[in-house]
Coordinates of C-alpha atoms and ligand atoms in Angstrom, one line a residue:
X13 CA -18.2 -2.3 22.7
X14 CA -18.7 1.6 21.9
X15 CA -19.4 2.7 18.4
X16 CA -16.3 1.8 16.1
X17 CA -15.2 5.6 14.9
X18 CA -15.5 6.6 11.2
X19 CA -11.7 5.5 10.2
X20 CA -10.5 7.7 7.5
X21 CA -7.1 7.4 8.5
X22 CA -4.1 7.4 5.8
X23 CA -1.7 4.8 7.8
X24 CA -1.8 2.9 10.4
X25 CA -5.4 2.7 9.2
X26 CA -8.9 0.8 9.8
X27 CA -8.5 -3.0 10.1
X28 CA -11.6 -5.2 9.4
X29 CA -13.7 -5.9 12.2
X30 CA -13.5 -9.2 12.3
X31 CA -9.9 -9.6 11.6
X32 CA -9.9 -8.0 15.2
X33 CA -12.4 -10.0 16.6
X34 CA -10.6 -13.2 15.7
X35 CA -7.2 -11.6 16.7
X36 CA -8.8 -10.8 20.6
X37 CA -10.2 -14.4 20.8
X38 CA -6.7 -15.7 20.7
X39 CA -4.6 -13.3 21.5
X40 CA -4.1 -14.5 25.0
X41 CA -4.4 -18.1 24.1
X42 CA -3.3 -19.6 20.8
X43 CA -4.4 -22.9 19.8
X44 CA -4.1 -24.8 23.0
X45 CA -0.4 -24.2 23.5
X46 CA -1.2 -22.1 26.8
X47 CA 0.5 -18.8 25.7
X48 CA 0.3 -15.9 22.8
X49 CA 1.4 -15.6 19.8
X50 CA 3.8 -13.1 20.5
X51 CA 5.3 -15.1 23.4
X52 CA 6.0 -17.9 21.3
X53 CA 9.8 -18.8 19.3
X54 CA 9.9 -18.0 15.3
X55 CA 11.8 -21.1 15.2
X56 CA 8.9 -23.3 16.3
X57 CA 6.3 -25.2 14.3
X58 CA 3.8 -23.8 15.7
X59 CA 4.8 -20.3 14.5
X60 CA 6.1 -21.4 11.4
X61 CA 2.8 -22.8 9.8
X62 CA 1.5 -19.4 10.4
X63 CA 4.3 -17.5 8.9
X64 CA 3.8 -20.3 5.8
X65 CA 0.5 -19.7 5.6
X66 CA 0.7 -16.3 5.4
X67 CA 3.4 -16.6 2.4
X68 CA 0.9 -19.3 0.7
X69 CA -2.2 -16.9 0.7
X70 CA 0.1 -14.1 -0.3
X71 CA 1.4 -15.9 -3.5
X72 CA -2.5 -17.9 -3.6
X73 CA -4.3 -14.3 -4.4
X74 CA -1.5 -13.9 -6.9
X75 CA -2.8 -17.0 -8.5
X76 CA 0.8 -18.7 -7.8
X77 CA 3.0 -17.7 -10.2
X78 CA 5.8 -19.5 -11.1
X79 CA 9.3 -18.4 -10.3
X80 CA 7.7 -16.1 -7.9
X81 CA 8.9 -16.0 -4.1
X82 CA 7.7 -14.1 -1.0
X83 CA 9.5 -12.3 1.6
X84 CA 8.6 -10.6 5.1
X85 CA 10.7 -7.5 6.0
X86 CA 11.2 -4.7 8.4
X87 CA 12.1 -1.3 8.3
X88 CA 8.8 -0.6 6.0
X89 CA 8.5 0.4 2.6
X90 CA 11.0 2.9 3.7
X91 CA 13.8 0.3 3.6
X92 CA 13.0 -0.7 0.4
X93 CA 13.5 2.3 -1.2
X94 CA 17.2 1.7 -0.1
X95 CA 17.4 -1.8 0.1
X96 CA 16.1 -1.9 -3.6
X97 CA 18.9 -0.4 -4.9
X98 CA 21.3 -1.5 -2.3
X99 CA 20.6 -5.2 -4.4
X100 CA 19.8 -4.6 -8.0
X101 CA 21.6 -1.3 -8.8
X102 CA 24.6 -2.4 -9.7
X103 CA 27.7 -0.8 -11.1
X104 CA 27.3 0.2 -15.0
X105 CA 23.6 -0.4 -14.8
X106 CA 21.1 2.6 -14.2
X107 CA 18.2 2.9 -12.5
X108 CA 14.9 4.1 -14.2
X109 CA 12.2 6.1 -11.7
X110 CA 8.6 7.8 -12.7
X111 CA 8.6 10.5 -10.7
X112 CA 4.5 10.8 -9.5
X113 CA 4.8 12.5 -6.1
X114 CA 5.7 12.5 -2.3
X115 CA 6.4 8.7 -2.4
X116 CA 8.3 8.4 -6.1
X117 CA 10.5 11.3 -4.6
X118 CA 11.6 9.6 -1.4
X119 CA 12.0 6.3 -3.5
X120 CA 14.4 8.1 -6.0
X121 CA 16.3 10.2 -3.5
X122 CA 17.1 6.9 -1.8
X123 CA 18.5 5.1 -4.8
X124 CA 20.7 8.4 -5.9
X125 CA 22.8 7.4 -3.2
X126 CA 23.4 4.3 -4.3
X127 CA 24.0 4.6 -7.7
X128 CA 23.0 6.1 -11.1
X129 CA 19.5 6.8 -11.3
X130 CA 17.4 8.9 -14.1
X131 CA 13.6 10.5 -14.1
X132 CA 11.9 8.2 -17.1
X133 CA 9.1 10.1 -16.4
X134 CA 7.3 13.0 -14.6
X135 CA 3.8 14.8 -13.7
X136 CA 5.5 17.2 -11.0
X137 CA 4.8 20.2 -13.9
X138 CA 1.2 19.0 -13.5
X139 CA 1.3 19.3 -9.3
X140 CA 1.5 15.3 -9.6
X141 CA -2.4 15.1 -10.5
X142 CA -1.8 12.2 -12.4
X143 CA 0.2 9.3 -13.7
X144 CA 1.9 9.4 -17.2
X145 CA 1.0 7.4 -20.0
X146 CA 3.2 4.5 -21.2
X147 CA 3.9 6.7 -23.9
X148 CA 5.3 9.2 -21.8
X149 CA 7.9 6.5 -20.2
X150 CA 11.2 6.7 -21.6
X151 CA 13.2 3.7 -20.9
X152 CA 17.1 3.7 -21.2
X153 CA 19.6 1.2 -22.2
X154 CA 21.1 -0.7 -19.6
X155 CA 18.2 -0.1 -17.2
X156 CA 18.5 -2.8 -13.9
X157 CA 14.9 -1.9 -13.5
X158 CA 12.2 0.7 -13.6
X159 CA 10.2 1.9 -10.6
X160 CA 6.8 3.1 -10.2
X161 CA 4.6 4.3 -7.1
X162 CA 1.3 2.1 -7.9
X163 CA -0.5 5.0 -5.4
X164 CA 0.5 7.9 -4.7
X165 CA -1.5 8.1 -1.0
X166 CA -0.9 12.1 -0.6
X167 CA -1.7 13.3 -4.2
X168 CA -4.7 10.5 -4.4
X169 CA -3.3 9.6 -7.6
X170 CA -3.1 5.6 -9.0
X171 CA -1.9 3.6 -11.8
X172 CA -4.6 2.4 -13.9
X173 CA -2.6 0.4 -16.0
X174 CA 0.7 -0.2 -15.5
X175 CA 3.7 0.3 -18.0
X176 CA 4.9 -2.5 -20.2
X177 CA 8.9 -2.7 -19.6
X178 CA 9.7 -5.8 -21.9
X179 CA 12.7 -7.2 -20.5
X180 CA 13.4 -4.6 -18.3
X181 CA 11.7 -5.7 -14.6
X182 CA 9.1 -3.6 -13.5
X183 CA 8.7 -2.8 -10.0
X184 CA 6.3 -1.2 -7.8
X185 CA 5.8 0.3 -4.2
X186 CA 2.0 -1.3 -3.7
X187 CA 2.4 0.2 0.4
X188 CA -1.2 1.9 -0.4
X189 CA -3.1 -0.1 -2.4
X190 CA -1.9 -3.3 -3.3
X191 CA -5.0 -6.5 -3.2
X192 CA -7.4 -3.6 -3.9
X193 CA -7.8 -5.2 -7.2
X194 CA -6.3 -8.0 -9.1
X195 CA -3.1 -7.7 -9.7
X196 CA -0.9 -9.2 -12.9
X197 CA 2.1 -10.2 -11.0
X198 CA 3.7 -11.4 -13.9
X199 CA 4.3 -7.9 -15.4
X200 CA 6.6 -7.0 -12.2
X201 CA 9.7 -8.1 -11.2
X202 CA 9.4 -7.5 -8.0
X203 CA 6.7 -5.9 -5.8
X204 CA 6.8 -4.7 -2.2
X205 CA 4.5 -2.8 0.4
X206 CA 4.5 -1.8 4.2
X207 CA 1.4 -3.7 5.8
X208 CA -0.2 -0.9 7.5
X209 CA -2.4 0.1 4.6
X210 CA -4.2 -2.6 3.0
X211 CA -2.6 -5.7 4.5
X212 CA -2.5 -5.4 8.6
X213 CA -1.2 -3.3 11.1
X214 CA 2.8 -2.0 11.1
X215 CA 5.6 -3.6 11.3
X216 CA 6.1 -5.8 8.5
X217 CA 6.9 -5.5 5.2
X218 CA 5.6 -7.8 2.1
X219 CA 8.5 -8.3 -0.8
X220 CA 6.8 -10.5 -3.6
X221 CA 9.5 -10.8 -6.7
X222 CA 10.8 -13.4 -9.3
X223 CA 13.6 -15.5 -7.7
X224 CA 16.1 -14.1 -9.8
X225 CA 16.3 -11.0 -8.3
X226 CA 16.4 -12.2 -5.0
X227 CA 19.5 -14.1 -5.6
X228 CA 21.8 -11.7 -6.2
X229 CA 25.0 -12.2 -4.2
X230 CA 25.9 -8.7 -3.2
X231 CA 28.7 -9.3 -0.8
X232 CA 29.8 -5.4 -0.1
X233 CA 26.2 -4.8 2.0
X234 CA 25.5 -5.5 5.3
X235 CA 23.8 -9.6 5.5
X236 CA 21.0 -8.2 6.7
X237 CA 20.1 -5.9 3.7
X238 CA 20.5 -8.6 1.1
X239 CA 17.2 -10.0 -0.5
X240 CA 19.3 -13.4 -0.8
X241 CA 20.0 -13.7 2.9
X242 CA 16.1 -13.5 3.8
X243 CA 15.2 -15.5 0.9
X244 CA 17.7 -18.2 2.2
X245 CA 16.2 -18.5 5.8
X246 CA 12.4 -18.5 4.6
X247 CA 12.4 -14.5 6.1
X248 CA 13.6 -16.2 9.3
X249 CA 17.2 -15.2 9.0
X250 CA 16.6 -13.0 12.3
X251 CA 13.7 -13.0 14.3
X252 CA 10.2 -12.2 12.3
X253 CA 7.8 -9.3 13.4
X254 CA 5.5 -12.1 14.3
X255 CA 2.7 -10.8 15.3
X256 CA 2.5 -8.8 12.6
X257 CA 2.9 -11.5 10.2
X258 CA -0.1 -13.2 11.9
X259 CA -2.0 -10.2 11.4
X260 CA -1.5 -10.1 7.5
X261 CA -2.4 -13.9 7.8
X262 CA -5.8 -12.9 8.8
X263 CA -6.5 -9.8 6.6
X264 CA -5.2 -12.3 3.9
X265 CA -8.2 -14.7 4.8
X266 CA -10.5 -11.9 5.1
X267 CA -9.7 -10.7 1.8
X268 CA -10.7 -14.0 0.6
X269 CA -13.6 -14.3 2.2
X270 CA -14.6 -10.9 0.3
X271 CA -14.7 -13.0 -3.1
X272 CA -10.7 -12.8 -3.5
X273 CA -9.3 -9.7 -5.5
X274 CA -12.2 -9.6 -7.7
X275 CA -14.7 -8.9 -4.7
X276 CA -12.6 -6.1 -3.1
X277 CA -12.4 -4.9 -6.3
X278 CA -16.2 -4.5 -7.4
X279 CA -16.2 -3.1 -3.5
X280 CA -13.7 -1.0 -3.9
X281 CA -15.1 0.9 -7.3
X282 CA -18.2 1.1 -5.5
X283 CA -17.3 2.5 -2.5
X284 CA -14.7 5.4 -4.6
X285 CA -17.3 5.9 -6.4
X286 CA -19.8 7.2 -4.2
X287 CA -17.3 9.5 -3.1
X288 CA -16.4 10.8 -6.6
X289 CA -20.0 11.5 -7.6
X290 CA -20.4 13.7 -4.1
X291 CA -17.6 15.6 -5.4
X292 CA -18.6 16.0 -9.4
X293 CA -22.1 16.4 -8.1
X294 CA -21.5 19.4 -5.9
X295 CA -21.3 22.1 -8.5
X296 CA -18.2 23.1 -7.5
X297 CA -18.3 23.0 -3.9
X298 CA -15.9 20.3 -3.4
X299 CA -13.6 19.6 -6.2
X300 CA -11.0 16.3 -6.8
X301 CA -7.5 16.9 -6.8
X302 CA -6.4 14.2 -9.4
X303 CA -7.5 14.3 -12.8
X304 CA -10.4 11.9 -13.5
X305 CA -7.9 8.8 -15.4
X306 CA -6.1 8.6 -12.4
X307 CA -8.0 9.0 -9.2
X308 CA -7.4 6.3 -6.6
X309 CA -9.5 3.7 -5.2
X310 CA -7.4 4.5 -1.9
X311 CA -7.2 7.7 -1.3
X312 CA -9.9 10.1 -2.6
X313 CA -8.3 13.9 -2.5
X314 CA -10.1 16.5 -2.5
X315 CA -10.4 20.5 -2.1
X316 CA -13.3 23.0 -0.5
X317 CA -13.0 27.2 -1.7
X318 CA -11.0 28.3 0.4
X319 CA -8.7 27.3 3.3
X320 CA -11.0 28.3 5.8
X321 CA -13.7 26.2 4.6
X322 CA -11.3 23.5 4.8
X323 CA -10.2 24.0 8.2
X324 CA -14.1 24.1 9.3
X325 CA -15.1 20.8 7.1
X326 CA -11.7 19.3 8.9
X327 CA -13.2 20.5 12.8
X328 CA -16.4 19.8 12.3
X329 CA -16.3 16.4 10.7
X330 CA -14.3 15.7 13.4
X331 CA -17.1 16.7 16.2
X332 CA -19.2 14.2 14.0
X333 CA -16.8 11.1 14.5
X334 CA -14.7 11.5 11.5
X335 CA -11.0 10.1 11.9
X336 CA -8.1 11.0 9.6
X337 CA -10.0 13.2 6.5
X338 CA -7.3 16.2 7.1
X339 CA -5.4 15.8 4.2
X340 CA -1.2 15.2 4.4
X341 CA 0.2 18.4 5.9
X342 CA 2.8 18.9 2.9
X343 CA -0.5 19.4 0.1
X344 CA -3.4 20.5 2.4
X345 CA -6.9 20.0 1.3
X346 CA -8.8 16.7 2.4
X347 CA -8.1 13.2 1.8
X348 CA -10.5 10.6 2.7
X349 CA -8.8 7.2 2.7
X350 CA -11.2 4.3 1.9
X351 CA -8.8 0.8 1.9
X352 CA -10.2 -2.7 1.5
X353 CA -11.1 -2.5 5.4
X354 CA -12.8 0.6 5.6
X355 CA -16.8 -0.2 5.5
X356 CA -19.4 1.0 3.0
X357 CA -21.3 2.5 5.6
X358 CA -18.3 4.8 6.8
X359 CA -18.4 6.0 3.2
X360 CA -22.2 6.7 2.8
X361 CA -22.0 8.5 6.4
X362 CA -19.4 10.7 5.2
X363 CA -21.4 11.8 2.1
X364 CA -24.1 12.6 4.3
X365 CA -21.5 14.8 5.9
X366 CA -20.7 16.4 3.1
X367 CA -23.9 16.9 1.2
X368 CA -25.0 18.2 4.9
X369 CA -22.1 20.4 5.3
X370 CA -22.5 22.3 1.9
X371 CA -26.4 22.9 2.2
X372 CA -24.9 24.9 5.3
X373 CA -21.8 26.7 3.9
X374 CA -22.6 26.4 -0.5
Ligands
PLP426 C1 2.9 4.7 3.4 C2 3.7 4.6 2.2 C3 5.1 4.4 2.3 C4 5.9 4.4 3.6 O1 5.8 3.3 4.3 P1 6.6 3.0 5.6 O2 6.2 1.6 5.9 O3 6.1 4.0 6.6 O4 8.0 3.1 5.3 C5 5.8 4.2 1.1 N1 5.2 4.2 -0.1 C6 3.8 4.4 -0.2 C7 3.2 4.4 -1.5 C8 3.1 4.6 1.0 O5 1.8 4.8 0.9

């Protein structure tokens, strides 16, 4: 095998090595049944005790909550910005939403159509370099729930703490960094996040939330879109992105084979870290584009003096075998993004890179 690139990429992004590795050695034949995976039916056993075990590790890292069930969608995070509402937004209840960035937006813009929404909170006077304080959260009366963006993967922005919502269920879009850290599942009413950041490759989408809200009969949406209808057929109401689901299954494993959420953790801090002192120690140079109480673990964002330097650091990092560290075309600057898959070493090359690249341009 050639050199594995340095995989900076925002999503789809790096999977761990020997997720893949296990993945190729039975792709083409799985446990003795003389065929794939993917050429087998959802509706057998064989299948199902994946998909199962995928829903136990899920709910396992959790630390199994009670009253807490699992669900594996499609249509990405995306969808859930509509389906969210589509469930819980019902008539003569409002809608709360912290307003953080690119993500927050589309989440918000979604639910508007729905029903009644309202802005509890915002940074966009502050370019969305951070995440508000609980103080700064105003919650309404007759609130069906309040939604927050745990990461905001274009601004490089995160949640250190999350708000407390008493009785009002909390929920977040964890697409970009959920199990990079231990999570209190119990403050959330629901949870949800596309795989293709932290969890596996595309295609399916993790719904974690008290059973409650899952139940919901909302007969005026399509069967498809209800929570209740998936919950029902154990996410087999139609036909599962199975391979996909396997995948997570893996990366589940592997993430406990790192020491569980506490190991990716202490990995994690490290790994930020190293790029966070490259940028504080560079005089200047380089610069972080979130303020310091809310910098990701994820997604490290960060400017050069001027546009041109930018576009050179882009090219030639580049030539050097570095994937993905243009940052998103609607904010500009650099992003390096450094999920529980991407390897320390990637990181320590790239400050190399950097520390090498303004000897020549500082
Ligand atoms: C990537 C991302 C999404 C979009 O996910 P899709 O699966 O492409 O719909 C939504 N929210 C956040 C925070 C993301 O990082």
């Amino acid at each position: 095998m050639g050199k594995r690139a340095y995989n900076f990429n925002a999503g789809p992004a790096a999977l761990p090595l020997e997720v893949l590795e296990r993945a190729q050695a039975e792709f083409v034949e799985f446990q003795g049944t003389g065929m794939s995976i993917m050429e087998m039916s959802h509706r057998g056993a064989v299948y199902e005790s994946v998909h199962n075990e995928a829903q136990e590790r899920l709910l396992k890292l959790l630390g199994n909550p009670t009253g807490y069930k699992t669900l594996f969608l499609q249509g990405g995070a995306s969808t859930q910005f509509a389906m969210l509402p589509m469930n819980l937004l019902t008539p003569g209840k409002k809608a709360g939403y912290v307003m953080t960035g690119s993500w927050a937006s589309k989440a918000v813009k979604e639910a508007k159509l729905i029903g009644e929404t309202y802005i509890a909170a915002s940074t966009e006077s502050e370019k969305f370099t951070r995440m508000p304080s609980q103080e700064e959260i105003n919650v309404q009366d007759d609130t069906a729930y309040l939604h927050v963006t745990s990461n905001e993967t274009i601004e490089g922005t995160q949640f250190a703490d999350y708000p407390d919502t008493g009785s009002v269920p909390l929920i977040a879009d964890l697409s970009s960094d959920i199990f990079c850290r231990p999570l209190d599942i119990e403050k959330f009413g629901m949870i949800y996040a596309g795989a293709q950041k932290n969890l596996g490759p595309s295609g399916v989408t993790v719904v974690v939330a008290r059973e409650e809200l899952l139940t919901a009969e909302v007969k005026n949406i399509p069967t498809v879109f209800r929570y209740s209808t998936h919950l029902s057929n154990n996410s087999l109401y139609n036909t599962p992105p199975s391979f996909s689901i396997y995948m997570v299954n893996q990366t589940l494993r592997w993430i406990e084979e790192q020491g569980g959420l506490e190991g990716i953790e202490e990995k994690n801090r490290a790994k930020a870290n190293l790029l966070y002192e490259a940028i504080d120690g560079s005089g200047g140079f380089y610069s972080g584009v979130a303020q310091a109480d809310s910098r990701s673990l994820m997604n490290v964002t960060f400017r050069l003096g001027s546009e041109e330097l930018e576009k050179a650091f882009a090219k030639e990092s580049e030539q050097q075998g570095f994937v993905g560290l243009k940052g998103h075309r609607s904010v500009g600057g650099l992003r390096a993004s450094i999920y529980n898959a991407v390897p320390r070493e990637s990181i320590e090359a790239l400050v190399d890179f950097m520390n090498d690249f303004m000897k020549r341009n500082g």
